[in-house]
Amino acid sequence: MKEDSCLHAALICLGMLYYSHATSTEKLNHSRPSLHGHHEKGKEGQVLHRSKRGWVWNQFFVIEEYTGPDPVLVGRLHSDIDSGDGNIKYILSGEGAGIIFVIDDKSGNIHATKTLDREERAQYTLTAQAVDRNTNRPLEPPSEFIVKVQDINDNPPEFLHENYHANVPERSNVGTSVIQVTASDADDPTYGNSAKLVYSILEGQPYFSVEAQTGIIRTALPNMDREAKEEYHVVIQAKDMGGHMGGLSGTTKVTITLTDVNDNPPKFPQSVYQMSVSEAAVPGEEVGRVKAKDPDIGENGLVSYSIIDGDGMDMFEITTDYETQEGVVKLKKVLDFETQKFYSLKVEAANVHIDPKFISNGPFKDTVTVKITVEDADEPPIFLAPSYILEVQENSNLGTVVGRVHAKDPDVANSAIRYSIDRHTDLERYFSINPEDGYIKTIKPLDREEIAWHNISVFATEAHNRHQEAKVPVAIKVLDVNDNAPKFAAVYEAFICENSQSNQPFITITADDKDDAANGPRFIFSLPPEIIHNPNFTLRDNRDNTADVLVRRGGFSRQKQDLYLLPIVISDGGIPPMSSTNTLTIKVCGCDSQGSMLSCNAEAYILNAGLSTGALIAILACIVILLVIVVLFVTLKRQKKEPLIVFEEEDVRENIITYDDEGGGEEDTEAFDIATLQNPDGINGFIPRKDIKPEYQYMPRPGLRPAPNSVDVDDFINTRIQEADNDPTAPPYDSIQIYGYEGRGSVAGSLSSLESATTDSDLDYDYLQNWGPRFKKLADLYGSKDTFDDDS
């Protein structure tokens, strides 16, 4: 602060000397008469001479940031016509007049009332004028002048950014440009050294340096290693006044990161890797991992792995896991502990991308030895052959040995093996196997003509571990035995004409044999010895598995014999040969002169003596029609229905109901219990009509049935009528209600004649004539017996 005050004082002194010299010069210039006056024409053509003003001022500037006790004297206005008597008044106008700058109207001294900042405004333009104090008449024209604010070093340098970030490759040469930092100073660059900046480094040595004039940061040490230190913090200072003492300064931080280059080869942390794998592992299974360390990053740290040597190159492979940068050792083929227990691999790790600038640092790869131990596993048995083909003759005796399958335990323990047949492949159970030694035998007769091949599967299982199991296909071929005699290849029907010529072939026959070709053809055709001299037909073997049947004589007659049966013996070529006798049916037919068949029916000659075919057909048609008429008549007869209810007016005995209560007389209608008319067995349920079969059970609606002890006959009858009307199962004739229940019996006995009609007793009903007209009907029915008998 003290240095700043001294500097301000020195500047003020220099300014005073400078402007004192300028004032003296200006006075001299103003006191001189003008050699080149300005002529002006008046209104009447008079030429006016403009005289030069005699302004005098002492200063042209004011020091910025001046903080003295008194206002700063900027300058003094003085006119040559001012005689000092106080009649001239000085007026100041323009920028900042009256606010920043004030003038003494008598002396003309101008003062600055406020502290000025050049960086805010560098100069002000003012206008001065001298007027008459009494009349305010301008004594001279106005004159402009400029007040400049003189700069002082009051602004420190400022960087464009508070923090900078830069990258530079590691291993860069000394002097490699990293970044340029720039600072600015608000002071006047045209005056003094207030804005002259010099850069220097405060932190970051000895790794980096900065150019003093440009601010460019460069590397200062060779072979900087990112793997040793990746990030550096550098502080740069900018100082004005050319870096001299007393100048102001500013700083900024620069973070410099070393970028990676591929300057490090991959390196295995150990020389040998030990791994193990079970012999039961399948190809593609992971065995283990190796990793070579590379301190580089990104693509510079990518490593690929390969197997370059070793006795396990054919059994193992290695791939690269680029996410973890590991080499993954995998199984390539199936292992066998009993064959080889140890393998050795030589694995190489190499960089994928190599920088030619650092190729001299050495080979960017490394090798390691991988030793792999094969572990024994409990493996399933192994058959000595991948499949078996066995043979056995058909019709062999039960228990015949077909063949043997053999398996062994590949493990060191060499466990015992048990054999079994997969019954899903031998559903009919033709074979069995000895579980101890694997011999397969027949347990059913075999027929080649039925099944020529049997494809079964045999299991081999370890005795101590049933889960260890192997399976092998076994194909059993049934060998042919000549056990089938040859037969006609088809059902032959031969036809000959009545006028056939002798020694004329009329059919060619062949044979078929179910046996194999070795036991089948060639076929031998012949006639049985007993008919070898058959007068009608003969046989000719063509020796190509066919034979021709020939007519031995001519002149056949259908009337005498229309059908011939010719036995033919067929033998095969098997050992021993098999033969069979087959019968050929030969029909005699009528033919025309060209030999074309017309008819082969012998009955055609017999029909000519009786009825014709048309007559027979007509007779059969009539019989069928008569049978149809009879069937229709019977059917209609059965469909005729009898009436459901039989009612004869003449017989009213069915309407007589026996009551146990004799009542109080003919006029007494309240003396009997109406419940007597009801079937006590049907009180708790509805009893349907029995004269038809209802399609479904009808349930009467509740509330319609009167109480059992009710004596209201009208309600009882109305209830029954309503039930009948609403009963969908009732017949259409519902005017008559029949009650089949007459009560449980009476002590007085029944008045009905139904029971008495079944006896042989001769009852006298003449007393009914005395009962009055109400019983006249009964008297007529039962009292006219004698009359009825007489009439008969």
GROMACS .gro file of C-alpha atoms in nm, residues 594-784:
model
  191
  594GLN     CA    1  -6.348 -11.827  -8.255
  595GLY     CA    2  -6.302 -11.968  -7.906
  596SER     CA    3  -6.470 -11.680  -7.719
  597MET     CA    4  -6.661 -11.794  -7.411
  598LEU     CA    5  -7.040 -11.756  -7.421
  599SER     CA    6  -7.166 -11.933  -7.109
  600CYS     CA    7  -7.020 -12.148  -6.834
  601ASN     CA    8  -7.350 -12.244  -6.655
  602ALA     CA    9  -7.473 -12.602  -6.696
  603GLU     CA   10  -7.818 -12.505  -6.555
  604ALA     CA   11  -7.907 -12.308  -6.866
  605TYR     CA   12  -7.995 -12.634  -7.047
  606ILE     CA   13  -8.225 -12.753  -6.768
  607LEU     CA   14  -8.431 -12.433  -6.754
  608ASN     CA   15  -8.556 -12.482  -7.108
  609ALA     CA   16  -8.773 -12.776  -6.998
  610GLY     CA   17  -8.954 -12.586  -6.723
  611LEU     CA   18  -9.042 -12.226  -6.647
  612SER     CA   19  -8.859 -11.940  -6.793
  613THR     CA   20  -8.656 -11.701  -6.587
  614GLY     CA   21  -8.914 -11.422  -6.631
  615ALA     CA   22  -9.193 -11.643  -6.499
  616LEU     CA   23  -8.996 -11.730  -6.190
  617ILE     CA   24  -8.928 -11.364  -6.124
  618ALA     CA   25  -9.300 -11.279  -6.156
  619ILE     CA   26  -9.393 -11.553  -5.910
  620LEU     CA   27  -9.137 -11.433  -5.658
  621ALA     CA   28  -9.265 -11.075  -5.690
  622CYS     CA   29  -9.621 -11.184  -5.615
  623ILE     CA   30  -9.513 -11.374  -5.309
  624VAL     CA   31  -9.324 -11.072  -5.178
  625ILE     CA   32  -9.628 -10.845  -5.229
  626LEU     CA   33  -9.856 -11.084  -5.039
  627LEU     CA   34  -9.611 -11.101  -4.752
  628VAL     CA   35  -9.599 -10.721  -4.733
  629ILE     CA   36  -9.980 -10.698  -4.719
  630VAL     CA   37  -9.996 -10.952  -4.437
  631VAL     CA   38  -9.733 -10.767  -4.238
  632LEU     CA   39  -9.917 -10.436  -4.277
  633PHE     CA   40 -10.245 -10.591  -4.170
  634VAL     CA   41 -10.093 -10.739  -3.858
  635THR     CA   42  -9.924 -10.412  -3.774
  636LEU     CA   43 -10.244 -10.209  -3.804
  637LYS     CA   44 -10.430 -10.466  -3.596
  638ARG     CA   45 -10.182 -10.433  -3.315
  639GLN     CA   46 -10.196 -10.054  -3.318
  640LYS     CA   47 -10.574 -10.050  -3.255
  641LYS     CA   48 -10.632  -9.943  -2.892
  642GLU     CA   49 -10.898 -10.048  -2.652
  643PRO     CA   50 -11.095  -9.772  -2.468
  644LEU     CA   51 -10.933  -9.672  -2.143
  645ILE     CA   52 -11.261  -9.678  -1.948
  646VAL     CA   53 -11.544  -9.921  -2.006
  647PHE     CA   54 -11.880  -9.797  -1.890
  648GLU     CA   55 -12.205  -9.982  -1.939
  649GLU     CA   56 -12.523  -9.812  -1.829
  650GLU     CA   57 -12.688 -10.142  -1.773
  651ASP     CA   58 -12.434 -10.247  -1.505
  652VAL     CA   59 -12.414 -10.000  -1.215
  653ARG     CA   60 -12.271 -10.241  -0.965
  654GLU     CA   61 -11.924 -10.098  -1.009
  655ASN     CA   62 -12.053  -9.766  -0.869
  656ILE     CA   63 -12.173  -9.917  -0.542
  657ILE     CA   64 -11.946  -9.823  -0.255
  658THR     CA   65 -11.959 -10.001   0.076
  659TYR     CA   66 -11.967  -9.778   0.383
  660ASP     CA   67 -11.905  -9.895   0.736
  661ASP     CA   68 -12.141  -9.629   0.875
  662GLU     CA   69 -12.514  -9.693   0.819
  663GLY     CA   70 -12.594  -9.327   0.885
  664GLY     CA   71 -12.906  -9.170   1.030
  665GLY     CA   72 -13.137  -9.214   0.736
  666GLU     CA   73 -13.187  -9.113   0.379
  667GLU     CA   74 -13.195  -8.742   0.455
  668ASP     CA   75 -12.884  -8.750   0.673
  669THR     CA   76 -12.586  -8.625   0.471
  670GLU     CA   77 -12.371  -8.532   0.767
  671ALA     CA   78 -12.363  -8.867   0.939
  672PHE     CA   79 -12.070  -9.023   0.748
  673ASP     CA   80 -11.703  -8.931   0.743
  674ILE     CA   81 -11.589  -8.795   0.405
  675ALA     CA   82 -11.243  -8.937   0.477
  676THR     CA   83 -11.389  -9.277   0.396
  677LEU     CA   84 -11.386  -9.182   0.026
  678GLN     CA   85 -11.015  -9.114   0.045
  679ASN     CA   86 -10.744  -9.370   0.016
  680PRO     CA   87 -10.554  -9.355   0.344
  681ASP     CA   88 -10.251  -9.490   0.165
  682GLY     CA   89 -10.245  -9.189  -0.066
  683ILE     CA   90 -10.304  -8.910   0.186
  684ASN     CA   91  -9.935  -8.827   0.210
  685GLY     CA   92  -9.872  -8.832  -0.164
  686PHE     CA   93 -10.044  -8.784  -0.494
  687ILE     CA   94 -10.159  -9.110  -0.661
  688PRO     CA   95 -10.176  -9.062  -1.041
  689ARG     CA   96 -10.444  -9.206  -1.260
  690LYS     CA   97 -10.380  -9.570  -1.341
  691ASP     CA   98 -10.573  -9.584  -1.666
  692ILE     CA   99 -10.280  -9.412  -1.855
  693LYS     CA  100  -9.906  -9.391  -1.806
  694PRO     CA  101  -9.817  -9.027  -1.721
  695GLU     CA  102  -9.518  -8.885  -1.900
  696TYR     CA  103  -9.399  -8.718  -1.585
  697GLN     CA  104  -9.500  -8.699  -1.222
  698TYR     CA  105  -9.750  -8.426  -1.146
  699MET     CA  106  -9.732  -8.267  -0.807
  700PRO     CA  107 -10.062  -8.106  -0.696
  701ARG     CA  108 -10.038  -7.752  -0.580
  702PRO     CA  109 -10.043  -7.706  -0.204
  703GLY     CA  110 -10.363  -7.587  -0.044
  704LEU     CA  111 -10.602  -7.763  -0.286
  705ARG     CA  112 -10.659  -8.083  -0.080
  706PRO     CA  113 -10.914  -8.055   0.201
  707ALA     CA  114 -10.837  -8.178   0.547
  708PRO     CA  115 -10.892  -8.550   0.603
  709ASN     CA  116 -11.165  -8.487   0.863
  710SER     CA  117 -11.363  -8.246   0.646
  711VAL     CA  118 -11.728  -8.336   0.584
  712ASP     CA  119 -11.789  -8.081   0.307
  713VAL     CA  120 -11.868  -8.300   0.003
  714ASP     CA  121 -11.888  -8.001  -0.235
  715ASP     CA  122 -11.537  -7.888  -0.143
  716PHE     CA  123 -11.411  -8.242  -0.182
  717ILE     CA  124 -11.564  -8.282  -0.529
  718ASN     CA  125 -11.455  -7.935  -0.645
  719THR     CA  126 -11.101  -8.006  -0.528
  720ARG     CA  127 -11.091  -8.331  -0.723
  721ILE     CA  128 -11.229  -8.160  -1.037
  722GLN     CA  129 -10.970  -7.882  -1.011
  723GLU     CA  130 -10.687  -8.134  -0.971
  724ALA     CA  131 -10.808  -8.326  -1.274
  725ASP     CA  132 -10.838  -8.008  -1.482
  726ASN     CA  133 -10.485  -7.901  -1.392
  727ASP     CA  134 -10.329  -8.245  -1.425
  728PRO     CA  135 -10.129  -8.253  -1.755
  729THR     CA  136 -10.111  -8.633  -1.732
  730ALA     CA  137 -10.490  -8.681  -1.719
  731PRO     CA  138 -10.678  -8.816  -2.025
  732PRO     CA  139 -10.913  -8.590  -2.218
  733TYR     CA  140 -11.222  -8.759  -2.070
  734ASP     CA  141 -11.227  -8.636  -1.711
  735SER     CA  142 -11.604  -8.639  -1.649
  736ILE     CA  143 -11.588  -8.967  -1.460
  737GLN     CA  144 -11.373  -9.015  -1.152
  738ILE     CA  145 -11.311  -9.375  -1.056
  739TYR     CA  146 -11.207  -9.456  -0.702
  740GLY     CA  147 -11.065  -9.799  -0.662
  741TYR     CA  148 -11.069  -9.782  -0.285
  742GLU     CA  149 -11.388  -9.866  -0.098
  743GLY     CA  150 -11.271  -9.858   0.260
  744ARG     CA  151 -11.112 -10.089   0.506
  745GLY     CA  152 -11.419 -10.307   0.567
  746SER     CA  153 -11.746 -10.281   0.768
  747VAL     CA  154 -11.875 -10.469   1.070
  748ALA     CA  155 -12.220 -10.478   0.910
  749GLY     CA  156 -12.080 -10.635   0.595
  750SER     CA  157 -12.109 -10.530   0.235
  751LEU     CA  158 -12.433 -10.478   0.044
  752SER     CA  159 -12.261 -10.540  -0.287
  753SER     CA  160 -12.352 -10.841  -0.490
  754LEU     CA  161 -12.005 -10.870  -0.631
  755GLU     CA  162 -11.892 -11.111  -0.366
  756SER     CA  163 -12.210 -11.312  -0.371
  757ALA     CA  164 -12.183 -11.352  -0.745
  758THR     CA  165 -11.880 -11.566  -0.695
  759THR     CA  166 -12.060 -11.817  -0.473
  760ASP     CA  167 -12.292 -12.094  -0.565
  761SER     CA  168 -12.557 -11.997  -0.307
  762ASP     CA  169 -12.900 -11.915  -0.441
  763LEU     CA  170 -13.001 -11.581  -0.281
  764ASP     CA  171 -13.355 -11.445  -0.287
  765TYR     CA  172 -13.373 -11.076  -0.366
  766ASP     CA  173 -13.753 -11.046  -0.374
  767TYR     CA  174 -13.743 -10.846  -0.053
  768LEU     CA  175 -13.598 -10.558  -0.253
  769GLN     CA  176 -13.943 -10.500  -0.400
  770ASN     CA  177 -14.053 -10.390  -0.056
  771TRP     CA  178 -13.783 -10.121  -0.016
  772GLY     CA  179 -13.967  -9.861  -0.212
  773PRO     CA  180 -13.917  -9.681  -0.541
  774ARG     CA  181 -13.562  -9.570  -0.446
  775PHE     CA  182 -13.443  -9.932  -0.471
  776LYS     CA  183 -13.656 -10.025  -0.771
  777LYS     CA  184 -13.352 -10.045  -0.993
  778LEU     CA  185 -13.189 -10.298  -0.762
  779ALA     CA  186 -13.509 -10.498  -0.741
  780ASP     CA  187 -13.531 -10.512  -1.119
  781LEU     CA  188 -13.166 -10.622  -1.151
  782TYR     CA  189 -13.167 -10.890  -0.882
  783GLY     CA  190 -13.528 -10.981  -0.872
  784SER     CA  191 -13.568 -11.080  -1.232
   0.00000   0.00000   0.00000
